[in-house]
Tab-separated table of C-alpha atoms in Angstrom:
chain	number	residue	atom	x	y	z
A	206	UNK	CA	-1.904	-14.477	-20.519
A	207	UNK	CA	-0.647	-17.987	-19.206
A	208	UNK	CA	1.196	-21.198	-20.586
A	209	UNK	CA	-1.275	-23.262	-18.681
A	210	UNK	CA	-4.955	-22.921	-17.312
A	211	UNK	CA	-3.712	-22.822	-14.065
A	212	UNK	CA	-0.942	-20.953	-13.882
A	213	UNK	CA	-0.596	-16.821	-12.774
A	214	UNK	CA	-0.797	-14.428	-15.426
A	215	UNK	CA	2.814	-13.535	-16.498
A	216	UNK	CA	4.427	-10.375	-15.400
A	217	UNK	CA	3.725	-7.511	-17.673
A	218	UNK	CA	5.950	-5.457	-20.041
A	219	UNK	CA	7.243	-2.271	-19.076
A	220	UNK	CA	3.899	-0.668	-21.097
A	221	UNK	CA	1.886	-2.669	-19.250
A	222	UNK	CA	3.037	-1.282	-15.940
A	223	UNK	CA	2.987	2.234	-17.582
A	224	UNK	CA	-0.770	1.628	-18.214
A	225	UNK	CA	-1.245	0.347	-14.689
A	226	UNK	CA	0.520	3.582	-13.323
A	227	UNK	CA	-1.631	6.125	-15.513
A	228	UNK	CA	-4.773	4.377	-14.360
A	229	UNK	CA	-3.573	5.002	-10.736
A	230	UNK	CA	-2.673	8.391	-11.610
A	231	UNK	CA	-6.132	9.437	-13.480
A	232	UNK	CA	-7.982	7.741	-10.730
A	233	UNK	CA	-6.623	10.311	-8.483
A	234	UNK	CA	-7.360	13.153	-10.719
A	235	UNK	CA	-10.986	11.952	-12.158
A	236	UNK	CA	-14.224	12.518	-10.242
A	237	UNK	CA	-14.985	10.213	-7.559
A	238	UNK	CA	-18.017	8.673	-9.545
A	239	UNK	CA	-15.655	7.712	-12.498
A	240	UNK	CA	-13.002	6.108	-10.006
A	241	UNK	CA	-14.324	2.613	-10.017
A	242	UNK	CA	-14.501	2.503	-14.191
A	243	UNK	CA	-10.386	2.757	-13.641
A	244	UNK	CA	-9.912	0.576	-11.274
A	245	UNK	CA	-12.228	-2.986	-11.456
A	246	UNK	CA	-10.810	-3.799	-14.660
A	247	UNK	CA	-7.635	-4.301	-12.974
A	248	UNK	CA	-8.950	-5.745	-9.637
A	249	UNK	CA	-11.183	-8.123	-11.601
A	250	UNK	CA	-7.976	-10.004	-12.546
A	251	UNK	CA	-8.041	-11.714	-9.324
A	252	UNK	CA	-5.062	-13.394	-7.540
A	253	UNK	CA	-3.302	-14.765	-10.544
A	254	UNK	CA	-3.025	-11.041	-11.693
A	255	UNK	CA	-1.416	-10.280	-8.557
A	256	UNK	CA	2.047	-8.268	-10.754
A	257	UNK	CA	-0.896	-5.902	-12.264
A	258	UNK	CA	-2.647	-5.461	-9.069
A	259	UNK	CA	0.123	-5.294	-6.894
A	260	UNK	CA	1.776	-2.630	-9.069
A	261	UNK	CA	-1.342	-0.825	-9.374
A	262	UNK	CA	-1.831	-0.314	-5.276
A	263	UNK	CA	1.706	0.771	-5.034
A	264	UNK	CA	1.367	3.197	-8.002
A	265	UNK	CA	-2.106	4.431	-5.967
A	266	UNK	CA	-0.367	4.584	-2.705
A	267	UNK	CA	2.685	6.453	-3.651
A	268	UNK	CA	0.617	9.151	-4.866
A	269	UNK	CA	-0.046	10.451	-1.286
A	270	UNK	CA	1.195	13.493	-0.334
A	271	UNK	CA	0.832	16.350	1.931
A	272	UNK	CA	-1.512	17.865	-0.024
A	273	UNK	CA	-3.691	14.860	-0.703
A	274	UNK	CA	-7.384	15.114	0.697
A	275	UNK	CA	-7.955	12.765	2.965
A	276	UNK	CA	-11.992	12.605	2.150
A	277	UNK	CA	-11.505	12.153	-1.614
A	278	UNK	CA	-9.089	9.996	-1.147
A	279	UNK	CA	-11.149	7.996	0.918
A	280	UNK	CA	-14.082	8.005	-0.977
A	281	UNK	CA	-11.898	6.508	-4.077
A	282	UNK	CA	-10.110	4.229	-1.775
A	283	UNK	CA	-12.933	2.411	0.390
A	284	UNK	CA	-14.935	1.020	-2.581
A	285	UNK	CA	-11.523	-0.978	-3.505
A	286	UNK	CA	-11.062	-2.201	-0.074
A	287	UNK	CA	-14.861	-3.510	0.193
A	288	UNK	CA	-14.463	-5.223	-3.289
A	289	UNK	CA	-11.291	-7.048	-2.227
A	290	UNK	CA	-12.365	-8.038	1.285
A	291	UNK	CA	-15.866	-8.901	-0.111
A	292	UNK	CA	-14.268	-11.271	-2.666
A	293	UNK	CA	-13.837	-14.818	-0.392
A	294	UNK	CA	-12.552	-16.590	-3.758
A	295	UNK	CA	-9.207	-14.680	-3.549
A	296	UNK	CA	-8.360	-16.274	-0.601
A	297	UNK	CA	-9.644	-19.780	-1.038
A	298	UNK	CA	-8.058	-22.328	-3.533
A	299	UNK	CA	-5.050	-22.050	-5.973
A	300	UNK	CA	-3.621	-18.421	-5.822
A	301	UNK	CA	-4.791	-17.745	-1.522
A	302	UNK	CA	-1.229	-16.501	-0.821
A	303	UNK	CA	-1.357	-13.694	-3.163
A	304	UNK	CA	-5.130	-12.628	-2.297
A	305	UNK	CA	-4.060	-12.426	1.427
A	306	UNK	CA	-1.322	-10.494	0.091
A	307	UNK	CA	-3.422	-8.358	-2.269
A	308	UNK	CA	-5.857	-7.720	0.892
A	309	UNK	CA	-2.841	-6.839	3.180
A	310	UNK	CA	-1.964	-4.282	0.445
A	311	UNK	CA	-5.229	-2.489	-0.386
A	312	UNK	CA	-5.788	-2.092	3.469
A	313	UNK	CA	-2.463	-0.123	3.603
A	314	UNK	CA	-0.035	-2.259	5.047
A	315	UNK	CA	3.358	-0.814	4.344
A	316	UNK	CA	1.690	2.346	2.422
A	317	UNK	CA	2.821	6.170	3.905
A	318	UNK	CA	-0.942	6.933	4.895
A	319	UNK	CA	0.381	9.517	7.606
A	320	UNK	CA	1.746	11.720	4.819
A	321	UNK	CA	-1.882	12.496	4.344
A	322	UNK	CA	-3.332	15.239	6.454
A	323	UNK	CA	-6.478	14.124	8.239
A	324	UNK	CA	-5.337	10.451	7.869
A	325	UNK	CA	-6.080	9.561	10.998
A	326	UNK	CA	-10.173	10.361	10.873
A	327	UNK	CA	-9.701	8.198	7.574
A	328	UNK	CA	-8.871	5.145	9.325
A	329	UNK	CA	-11.019	5.558	12.135
A	330	UNK	CA	-14.074	5.852	9.321
A	331	UNK	CA	-12.689	2.789	8.156
A	332	UNK	CA	-12.537	0.644	11.177
A	333	UNK	CA	-15.295	-1.941	10.506
A	334	UNK	CA	-13.206	-3.091	7.224
A	335	UNK	CA	-10.067	-3.370	9.241
A	336	UNK	CA	-12.039	-5.210	12.143
A	337	UNK	CA	-13.588	-7.473	9.283
A	338	UNK	CA	-10.693	-8.166	7.994
A	339	UNK	CA	-8.993	-9.357	11.585
A	340	UNK	CA	-11.874	-11.142	12.262
A	341	UNK	CA	-11.546	-13.619	8.976
A	342	UNK	CA	-7.550	-13.261	8.338
A	343	UNK	CA	-5.708	-12.326	11.382
A	344	UNK	CA	-5.127	-16.158	12.671
A	345	UNK	CA	-4.877	-17.595	8.582
A	346	UNK	CA	-0.819	-17.301	7.915
A	347	UNK	CA	2.151	-15.660	9.707
A	348	UNK	CA	2.211	-12.863	7.005
A	349	UNK	CA	-1.157	-11.599	8.129
A	350	UNK	CA	-0.275	-11.044	12.015
A	351	UNK	CA	3.244	-9.807	10.943
A	352	UNK	CA	1.772	-7.373	8.340
A	353	UNK	CA	-0.504	-6.144	10.830
A	354	UNK	CA	1.693	-5.561	13.620
A	355	UNK	CA	4.051	-3.980	11.587
A	356	UNK	CA	1.003	-1.694	10.278
A	357	UNK	CA	-0.087	-1.092	13.768
A	358	UNK	CA	3.144	0.142	14.703
A	359	UNK	CA	3.619	2.727	12.100
A	360	UNK	CA	2.399	6.487	12.236
A	361	UNK	CA	-0.271	5.094	9.848
A	362	UNK	CA	-1.879	2.578	12.175
A	363	UNK	CA	-1.437	4.570	14.950
A	364	UNK	CA	-5.406	5.594	15.392
A	365	UNK	CA	-5.719	1.450	15.364
A	366	UNK	CA	-3.726	0.423	17.602
A	367	UNK	CA	-5.645	0.406	20.770
A	368	UNK	CA	-8.436	-1.634	18.710
A	369	UNK	CA	-5.763	-3.705	16.972
A	370	UNK	CA	-4.047	-4.900	20.494
A	371	UNK	CA	-7.397	-6.162	21.783
A	372	UNK	CA	-8.232	-8.147	18.383
A	373	UNK	CA	-4.901	-9.623	18.316
A	374	UNK	CA	-5.385	-10.801	22.027
A	375	UNK	CA	-8.894	-12.259	21.243
A	376	UNK	CA	-7.430	-14.370	18.200
A	377	UNK	CA	-4.993	-15.474	20.437
A	378	UNK	CA	-7.673	-16.776	23.173
A	379	UNK	CA	-10.109	-18.141	20.270
A	380	UNK	CA	-7.094	-20.595	18.928
A	381	UNK	CA	-4.055	-20.775	21.144
A	382	UNK	CA	-2.262	-22.406	18.279
A	383	UNK	CA	-2.401	-19.221	16.431
A	384	UNK	CA	0.373	-17.752	18.279
A	385	UNK	CA	2.719	-20.604	17.072
A	386	UNK	CA	4.933	-18.640	14.766
A	387	UNK	CA	7.745	-20.291	13.572
A	388	UNK	CA	9.350	-17.289	11.384
A	389	UNK	CA	11.874	-14.847	13.157
A	390	UNK	CA	10.236	-11.634	11.006
A	391	UNK	CA	6.728	-12.651	12.285
A	392	UNK	CA	8.050	-12.634	16.201
A	393	UNK	CA	10.374	-9.508	15.506
A	394	UNK	CA	7.169	-7.560	13.945
A	395	UNK	CA	4.848	-8.681	17.119
A	396	UNK	CA	7.534	-7.619	19.579
A	397	UNK	CA	7.972	-4.363	17.942
A	398	UNK	CA	4.401	-3.764	17.867
A	399	UNK	CA	4.313	-4.571	21.595
A	400	UNK	CA	7.285	-2.426	22.323
A	401	UNK	CA	5.875	0.610	20.791
A	402	UNK	CA	2.088	0.042	22.540
A	403	UNK	CA	4.537	0.422	25.939
A	404	UNK	CA	6.559	3.399	24.680
A	405	UNK	CA	4.089	5.344	23.200
A	406	UNK	CA	0.665	4.398	24.421
A	407	UNK	CA	1.255	3.123	28.070
A	408	UNK	CA	-0.601	5.919	29.541
A	409	UNK	CA	-3.853	5.540	27.390
A	410	UNK	CA	-3.459	1.497	28.055
A	411	UNK	CA	-3.175	2.099	31.711
A	412	UNK	CA	-6.740	3.834	31.695
A	413	UNK	CA	-8.897	0.872	29.515
A	414	UNK	CA	-8.925	-1.932	31.399
A	415	UNK	CA	-9.524	-4.267	28.357
A	416	UNK	CA	-6.315	-3.053	26.341
A	417	UNK	CA	-4.218	-3.142	29.591
A	418	UNK	CA	-5.345	-6.900	30.054
A	419	UNK	CA	-5.160	-7.529	26.248
A	420	UNK	CA	-1.362	-5.923	26.631
A	421	UNK	CA	-0.405	-7.966	29.660
A	422	UNK	CA	-1.849	-11.133	27.699
A	423	UNK	CA	-0.053	-10.538	24.533
A	424	UNK	CA	3.647	-9.769	26.502
A	425	UNK	CA	3.058	-12.841	28.424
A	426	UNK	CA	2.672	-14.907	25.088
A	427	UNK	CA	5.898	-13.724	24.214
A	428	UNK	CA	7.835	-14.704	27.510
A	429	UNK	CA	6.326	-17.777	27.219
A	430	UNK	CA	7.465	-18.512	23.330
A	431	UNK	CA	10.916	-16.957	24.451
A	432	UNK	CA	11.336	-14.047	22.278
A	433	UNK	CA	14.042	-12.051	22.481
A	434	UNK	CA	13.717	-9.007	24.751
A	435	UNK	CA	10.312	-10.306	26.202
A	436	UNK	CA	11.295	-10.592	29.901
A	437	UNK	CA	12.611	-7.002	29.731
A	438	UNK	CA	9.665	-5.910	27.670
A	439	UNK	CA	7.472	-7.691	30.788
A	440	UNK	CA	9.311	-5.995	33.056
A	441	UNK	CA	8.995	-2.664	31.535
A	442	UNK	CA	5.099	-3.406	31.097
A	443	UNK	CA	4.491	-4.137	34.953
A	444	UNK	CA	6.245	-1.133	35.627
A	445	UNK	CA	4.264	1.161	33.584
A	446	UNK	CA	0.864	-0.403	34.056
């Protein structure tokens, strides 16, 4: 419900949150063919229903454990991602900020996907969905680049690091204004990702010329923006590569 026609839906009562949590639990246990019947009514609320959808997604991802079957999880998860990325109206007009926030959430940014055995193969199988999001949304707001960098720097995003490195570099080449971030949290997330690449993926990057060039370009950008520790990182990268 809303007080005005253009208001967000109000936060739910405790009963509402319990219902949403139960839907997420049932979706994980019900047959794959019935999963959509459980998530569609929630996601159909759209960005104005961000309280409900956000809570549902949090409950869904919190159910991941060391015994989660990655294949079955993906069969339930992928249709939700496709649905939300396919709704262009979610990120246009009023409520666009919540629409982008929910898209990041459904992609697993901040979720403990790495707890699930076989998560790497699952993430790789969804590569085209992450690329579609990056191509269309990466440069639209600091929260998107910060969230993506945080995801790539985490264990959950490891399978997409090499790709993500080049997607970010491509976005920066396409629009230099993309890299003019003003929030400290954004530059910190960006630097953490670059440091992770230099620390954990240097050998892999050194053997891949496009990735090597992308890392050098992003580090040079960090230096040009005078981000903390950028000069030290540039020297490390030069020695490593």
